[in-house]
Amino acid sequence: MSVLATTLSRKQRELINREELILDTAQTMLNEHGYNYVTMDRIAEAVEYSKGTIYNHFASKEDLVCSLCCRFIKNLIDVFEKAYNYDGSTRERYSAIGIGYSLYHQLHPLDLQNIQTLKNNAVREKVSDEKLCEMETLEQKITKISLNIVQDAIDCGDLDKKHQENISTIVFGCWSMHYGALLLDQSDIPLHALGFSPVVNMLWKNSNTYLDGYQWQPLSDSTDSKLLFEQISSALFGNEINTLKRTA
Amino acid sequence: MSVLATTLSRKQRELINREELILDTAQTMLNEHGYNYVTMDRIAEAVEYSKGTIYNHFASKEDLVCSLCCRFIKNLIDVFEKAYNYDGSTRERYSAIGIGYSLYHQLHPLDLQNIQTLKNNAVREKVSDEKLCEMETLEQKITKISLNIVQDAIDCGDLDKKHQENISTIVFGCWSMHYGALLLDQSDIPLHALGFSPVVNMLWKNSNTYLDGYQWQPLSDSTDSKLLFEQISSALFGNEINTLKRTA
DNA sequence: ACCTGAACACCGTTCAAGT
DNA sequence: ACCTGAACACCGTTCAAGT
């Protein structure tokens, strides 16, 4: 940041700061009052600039929301990088990806709601191509990290070489399972009424079963998977996790 | 239908017919021009009734959309019932659930988009409690069918008795995997650019791996899974499937 | 060159008036 | 009792006027 500060003009720095201010304000408003409350008028009023100025920064409301989503994905990338660097076997590192993903969304449930809003065609078609491209680039980073761990597993023999061609399928399998589970969880389907136990637990069990299906070593029945979950989650989130436990 | 026709007054029948007309019109409009094009004004004009009359049938636009979703879910229930009655092992019948789910959404991709729209909190909070309840009842039917097959598998020994307590987790695992995969697929994430092969294939492979993880007999490597896929899909959808193959 | 906010377009919803 | 459509509220977007 200080590097940027010296190379950019005062004007440019002011523009960047203002854009951050708009995004911060929108995010707070969103977290506190929900999507329908967030209007361009209210944002303009809160940041004390005119609507025209907001439109100088963002081509549309959808572009603004997309910029928020990019922030969330950047946060996720940080989590994924921690998972990648987790000190353990490839299976543990890959498990850390899944745990990181599900716990991040437990900690920030509204982020996923927003991403979901943007994934909706009716909304996405209003986002400018540039913003969409920006988000896709970030999403590819995330995918890349996951793919790399599976590749590591094959290279070191934890995963059989015959799965070389299935790398992307394996990543997609875990991704879709987690994505779907978290969406089902937050969309108010009465999972409890249907006899479902809390989602994070089910996800942890299901992804273990799935990876066992690929014979990814070491298998889950040869490890203390409850302990492993604890270790990974505190490595990724530290004390933040305690907030979740207290509310649970 | 003829039963209803004799017990209801002419007035009541007219009301029901008009409601169907509104829904048909909205659905056609949606399929042809997308969500943003569908407005209450345009629906009213197309059905040649006033907006007030539309509001006599549906408390809000969201209620109307929710009614459409209920239709889609009813269609899915038909597919699930066919899968339940599929003539084969429990594993095959359960596989038929997954195949039915993914192929139905390949055949009617816009249905899922609509359901997704409705799952979004910002939209769902505008749906009336009664409509929401109607939809949840239908969704529970779907879940019930899946749970029953897993129970059958345990009862006949295809699935080990120790999984009795995991029945809902198993259903949730498959459900979330399919739901997530189909949403990722239709939300324009450049799966191909990331090296992902078509979603239906990946789902079929992944759910087999997942169920193998539970040792659900017979395991996928003891069966011709490609042939099984063909058999199930034509049992569920018959000729409809050919449309998909031609476009693929 | 940048900011402003009145004005516009659009859309969901209501309700007094009509039959 | 039911239907109508003008009127209203709201919100995203634009652009002429101002500095």
mmCIF file of C-alpha atoms in Angstrom, chain A residues 56-244:
data_model
loop_
_atom_site.group_PDB
_atom_site.id
_atom_site.type_symbol
_atom_site.label_atom_id
_atom_site.label_comp_id
_atom_site.label_asym_id
_atom_site.label_seq_id
_atom_site.Cartn_x
_atom_site.Cartn_y
_atom_site.Cartn_z
ATOM 1 C CA ASN A 56 -18.272 7.191 -11.850
ATOM 2 C CA HIS A 57 -16.799 4.305 -9.907
ATOM 3 C CA PHE A 58 -19.206 1.519 -10.831
ATOM 4 C CA ALA A 59 -21.029 1.129 -14.115
ATOM 5 C CA SER A 60 -24.094 -0.335 -12.406
ATOM 6 C CA LYS A 61 -25.389 -1.640 -9.122
ATOM 7 C CA GLU A 62 -24.490 -5.113 -10.286
ATOM 8 C CA ASP A 63 -20.914 -4.030 -10.940
ATOM 9 C CA LEU A 64 -20.705 -2.746 -7.399
ATOM 10 C CA VAL A 65 -22.007 -6.022 -6.019
ATOM 11 C CA CYS A 66 -19.583 -7.908 -8.230
ATOM 12 C CA SER A 67 -16.737 -5.865 -6.777
ATOM 13 C CA LEU A 68 -17.867 -6.958 -3.337
ATOM 14 C CA CYS A 69 -17.812 -10.568 -4.482
ATOM 15 C CA CYS A 70 -14.267 -10.120 -5.736
ATOM 16 C CA ARG A 71 -13.300 -9.071 -2.228
ATOM 17 C CA PHE A 72 -14.868 -12.205 -0.794
ATOM 18 C CA ILE A 73 -13.055 -14.393 -3.264
ATOM 19 C CA LYS A 74 -9.792 -12.686 -2.390
ATOM 20 C CA ASN A 75 -10.430 -13.580 1.242
ATOM 21 C CA LEU A 76 -11.066 -17.161 0.199
ATOM 22 C CA ILE A 77 -7.823 -17.222 -1.731
ATOM 23 C CA ASP A 78 -5.991 -16.282 1.484
ATOM 24 C CA VAL A 79 -7.651 -19.223 3.227
ATOM 25 C CA PHE A 80 -6.829 -21.557 0.352
ATOM 26 C CA GLU A 81 -3.197 -20.473 0.395
ATOM 27 C CA LYS A 82 -2.997 -21.243 4.083
ATOM 28 C CA ALA A 83 -4.505 -24.645 3.358
ATOM 29 C CA TYR A 84 -2.004 -25.214 0.572
ATOM 30 C CA ASN A 85 0.838 -24.484 2.961
ATOM 31 C CA TYR A 86 -0.643 -26.561 5.780
ATOM 32 C CA ASP A 87 2.067 -28.736 7.247
ATOM 33 C CA GLY A 88 0.825 -32.263 6.626
ATOM 34 C CA SER A 89 0.144 -34.985 4.069
ATOM 35 C CA THR A 90 -1.416 -34.145 0.700
ATOM 36 C CA ARG A 91 -4.687 -35.594 1.883
ATOM 37 C CA GLU A 92 -4.591 -33.335 4.910
ATOM 38 C CA ARG A 93 -3.748 -30.308 2.803
ATOM 39 C CA TYR A 94 -6.584 -31.081 0.443
ATOM 40 C CA SER A 95 -8.926 -31.629 3.367
ATOM 41 C CA ALA A 96 -7.827 -28.242 4.602
ATOM 42 C CA ILE A 97 -9.174 -26.733 1.371
ATOM 43 C CA GLY A 98 -12.604 -28.181 2.037
ATOM 44 C CA ILE A 99 -12.610 -27.267 5.700
ATOM 45 C CA GLY A 100 -11.398 -23.779 4.884
ATOM 46 C CA TYR A 101 -14.160 -23.361 2.357
ATOM 47 C CA SER A 102 -16.969 -24.537 4.593
ATOM 48 C CA LEU A 103 -15.782 -22.732 7.699
ATOM 49 C CA TYR A 104 -15.159 -19.482 5.851
ATOM 50 C CA HIS A 105 -18.764 -19.544 4.778
ATOM 51 C CA GLN A 106 -19.939 -20.395 8.271
ATOM 52 C CA LEU A 107 -18.061 -17.359 9.496
ATOM 53 C CA HIS A 108 -19.326 -15.132 6.686
ATOM 54 C CA PRO A 109 -22.646 -16.551 5.563
ATOM 55 C CA LEU A 110 -23.709 -13.397 3.750
ATOM 56 C CA ASP A 111 -20.724 -13.536 1.415
ATOM 57 C CA LEU A 112 -22.011 -16.726 -0.132
ATOM 58 C CA GLN A 113 -25.476 -15.265 -0.451
ATOM 59 C CA ASN A 114 -24.011 -12.432 -2.436
ATOM 60 C CA ILE A 115 -21.987 -14.659 -4.678
ATOM 61 C CA GLN A 116 -25.118 -16.705 -5.223
ATOM 62 C CA THR A 117 -27.032 -13.591 -6.178
ATOM 63 C CA LEU A 118 -24.403 -12.775 -8.746
ATOM 64 C CA LYS A 119 -24.349 -16.284 -10.184
ATOM 65 C CA ASN A 120 -27.957 -15.856 -11.087
ATOM 66 C CA ASN A 121 -28.279 -15.224 -14.799
ATOM 67 C CA ALA A 122 -30.812 -12.446 -14.382
ATOM 68 C CA VAL A 123 -28.287 -10.520 -12.325
ATOM 69 C CA ARG A 124 -25.078 -11.571 -14.010
ATOM 70 C CA GLU A 125 -26.163 -10.391 -17.431
ATOM 71 C CA LYS A 126 -26.109 -6.833 -16.083
ATOM 72 C CA VAL A 127 -22.506 -7.019 -14.908
ATOM 73 C CA SER A 128 -19.949 -5.469 -17.247
ATOM 74 C CA ASP A 129 -17.604 -7.807 -19.072
ATOM 75 C CA GLU A 130 -14.553 -6.348 -17.368
ATOM 76 C CA LYS A 131 -15.849 -6.950 -13.844
ATOM 77 C CA LEU A 132 -16.960 -10.431 -14.783
ATOM 78 C CA CYS A 133 -13.532 -11.135 -16.153
ATOM 79 C CA GLU A 134 -11.916 -9.828 -12.980
ATOM 80 C CA MET A 135 -13.984 -12.242 -10.920
ATOM 81 C CA GLU A 136 -13.298 -15.192 -13.174
ATOM 82 C CA THR A 137 -9.566 -14.599 -12.920
ATOM 83 C CA LEU A 138 -9.825 -14.756 -9.150
ATOM 84 C CA GLU A 139 -11.931 -17.899 -9.314
ATOM 85 C CA GLN A 140 -9.354 -19.552 -11.497
ATOM 86 C CA LYS A 141 -6.711 -18.869 -8.865
ATOM 87 C CA ILE A 142 -8.797 -20.785 -6.367
ATOM 88 C CA THR A 143 -9.235 -23.705 -8.699
ATOM 89 C CA LYS A 144 -5.532 -23.724 -9.469
ATOM 90 C CA ILE A 145 -4.578 -24.119 -5.825
ATOM 91 C CA SER A 146 -6.872 -27.140 -5.465
ATOM 92 C CA LEU A 147 -5.653 -28.747 -8.664
ATOM 93 C CA ASN A 148 -2.052 -28.327 -7.525
ATOM 94 C CA ILE A 149 -2.603 -30.277 -4.331
ATOM 95 C CA VAL A 150 -4.189 -33.188 -6.183
ATOM 96 C CA GLN A 151 -1.222 -33.138 -8.540
ATOM 97 C CA ASP A 152 1.125 -33.188 -5.555
ATOM 98 C CA ALA A 153 -0.745 -36.226 -4.222
ATOM 99 C CA ILE A 154 -0.240 -38.086 -7.469
ATOM 100 C CA ASP A 155 3.406 -37.069 -7.712
ATOM 101 C CA CYS A 156 4.242 -38.352 -4.235
ATOM 102 C CA GLY A 157 2.150 -41.514 -4.581
ATOM 103 C CA ASP A 158 -0.586 -40.719 -2.061
ATOM 104 C CA LEU A 159 -3.011 -40.960 -4.947
ATOM 105 C CA ASP A 160 -2.671 -43.619 -7.637
ATOM 106 C CA LYS A 161 -1.139 -42.505 -10.929
ATOM 107 C CA LYS A 162 -4.174 -43.783 -12.824
ATOM 108 C CA HIS A 163 -6.090 -40.797 -11.483
ATOM 109 C CA GLN A 164 -3.888 -38.348 -13.379
ATOM 110 C CA GLU A 165 -6.695 -37.943 -15.878
ATOM 111 C CA ASN A 166 -9.268 -37.455 -13.125
ATOM 112 C CA ILE A 167 -7.626 -34.531 -11.395
ATOM 113 C CA SER A 168 -10.170 -31.990 -12.524
ATOM 114 C CA THR A 169 -13.036 -34.377 -11.812
ATOM 115 C CA ILE A 170 -11.818 -34.828 -8.255
ATOM 116 C CA VAL A 171 -11.561 -31.091 -7.715
ATOM 117 C CA PHE A 172 -14.958 -30.574 -9.274
ATOM 118 C CA GLY A 173 -16.449 -33.313 -7.099
ATOM 119 C CA CYS A 174 -15.350 -31.662 -3.879
ATOM 120 C CA TRP A 175 -16.136 -28.186 -5.096
ATOM 121 C CA SER A 176 -19.673 -29.060 -6.163
ATOM 122 C CA MET A 177 -20.334 -31.023 -3.000
ATOM 123 C CA HIS A 178 -19.275 -28.141 -0.792
ATOM 124 C CA TYR A 179 -20.918 -25.466 -2.885
ATOM 125 C CA GLY A 180 -24.192 -27.361 -3.065
ATOM 126 C CA ALA A 181 -24.197 -28.223 0.614
ATOM 127 C CA LEU A 182 -23.591 -24.665 1.735
ATOM 128 C CA LEU A 183 -26.234 -23.307 -0.603
ATOM 129 C CA LEU A 184 -28.775 -25.842 0.585
ATOM 130 C CA ASP A 185 -27.857 -24.980 4.140
ATOM 131 C CA GLN A 186 -28.359 -21.260 3.849
ATOM 132 C CA SER A 187 -31.466 -21.358 1.722
ATOM 133 C CA ASP A 188 -33.645 -22.130 4.680
ATOM 134 C CA ILE A 189 -34.582 -25.614 3.607
ATOM 135 C CA PRO A 190 -35.576 -27.167 6.919
ATOM 136 C CA LEU A 191 -32.680 -29.594 7.007
ATOM 137 C CA HIS A 192 -33.238 -30.302 10.655
ATOM 138 C CA ALA A 193 -36.863 -31.220 10.027
ATOM 139 C CA LEU A 194 -35.625 -33.663 7.410
ATOM 140 C CA GLY A 195 -33.333 -35.254 9.952
ATOM 141 C CA PHE A 196 -30.094 -33.759 8.678
ATOM 142 C CA SER A 197 -27.322 -33.024 11.125
ATOM 143 C CA PRO A 198 -25.332 -29.810 10.855
ATOM 144 C CA VAL A 199 -23.867 -29.230 7.478
ATOM 145 C CA VAL A 200 -20.230 -28.817 8.347
ATOM 146 C CA ASN A 201 -20.196 -32.236 9.994
ATOM 147 C CA MET A 202 -21.931 -33.906 7.097
ATOM 148 C CA LEU A 203 -19.599 -32.274 4.631
ATOM 149 C CA TRP A 204 -16.577 -33.439 6.536
ATOM 150 C CA LYS A 205 -17.894 -36.997 6.601
ATOM 151 C CA ASN A 206 -19.001 -36.956 2.979
ATOM 152 C CA SER A 207 -15.805 -35.584 1.568
ATOM 153 C CA ASN A 208 -13.853 -38.174 3.518
ATOM 154 C CA THR A 209 -16.020 -40.893 2.041
ATOM 155 C CA TYR A 210 -15.567 -39.417 -1.399
ATOM 156 C CA LEU A 211 -11.792 -39.238 -1.120
ATOM 157 C CA ASP A 212 -11.667 -42.722 0.369
ATOM 158 C CA GLY A 213 -13.500 -43.776 -2.799
ATOM 159 C CA TYR A 214 -10.436 -42.639 -4.705
ATOM 160 C CA GLN A 215 -8.225 -44.501 -2.240
ATOM 161 C CA TRP A 216 -6.461 -41.270 -1.419
ATOM 162 C CA GLN A 217 -3.968 -42.270 1.299
ATOM 163 C CA PRO A 218 -4.038 -42.217 4.242
ATOM 164 C CA LEU A 219 -7.655 -43.341 4.381
ATOM 165 C CA SER A 220 -9.997 -41.749 6.851
ATOM 166 C CA ASP A 221 -10.478 -44.866 8.961
ATOM 167 C CA SER A 222 -6.755 -44.923 9.680
ATOM 168 C CA THR A 223 -6.780 -41.413 11.142
ATOM 169 C CA ASP A 224 -8.497 -39.629 14.015
ATOM 170 C CA SER A 225 -10.636 -37.521 11.743
ATOM 171 C CA LYS A 226 -12.232 -35.515 14.513
ATOM 172 C CA LEU A 227 -8.848 -34.439 15.808
ATOM 173 C CA LEU A 228 -7.668 -33.679 12.304
ATOM 174 C CA PHE A 229 -10.623 -31.422 11.759
ATOM 175 C CA GLU A 230 -9.775 -29.491 14.919
ATOM 176 C CA GLN A 231 -6.137 -29.132 13.953
ATOM 177 C CA ILE A 232 -6.860 -27.914 10.461
ATOM 178 C CA SER A 233 -9.553 -25.490 11.445
ATOM 179 C CA SER A 234 -7.490 -23.841 14.112
ATOM 180 C CA ALA A 235 -4.495 -23.688 11.767
ATOM 181 C CA LEU A 236 -6.637 -21.862 9.213
ATOM 182 C CA PHE A 237 -8.749 -19.609 11.360
ATOM 183 C CA GLY A 238 -7.217 -19.562 14.827
ATOM 184 C CA ASN A 239 -9.428 -17.960 17.411
ATOM 185 C CA GLU A 240 -12.077 -16.937 14.928
ATOM 186 C CA ILE A 241 -13.408 -20.469 15.185
ATOM 187 C CA ASN A 242 -14.430 -20.055 18.794
ATOM 188 C CA THR A 243 -17.151 -17.630 17.782
ATOM 189 C CA LEU A 244 -18.739 -20.401 15.772
#
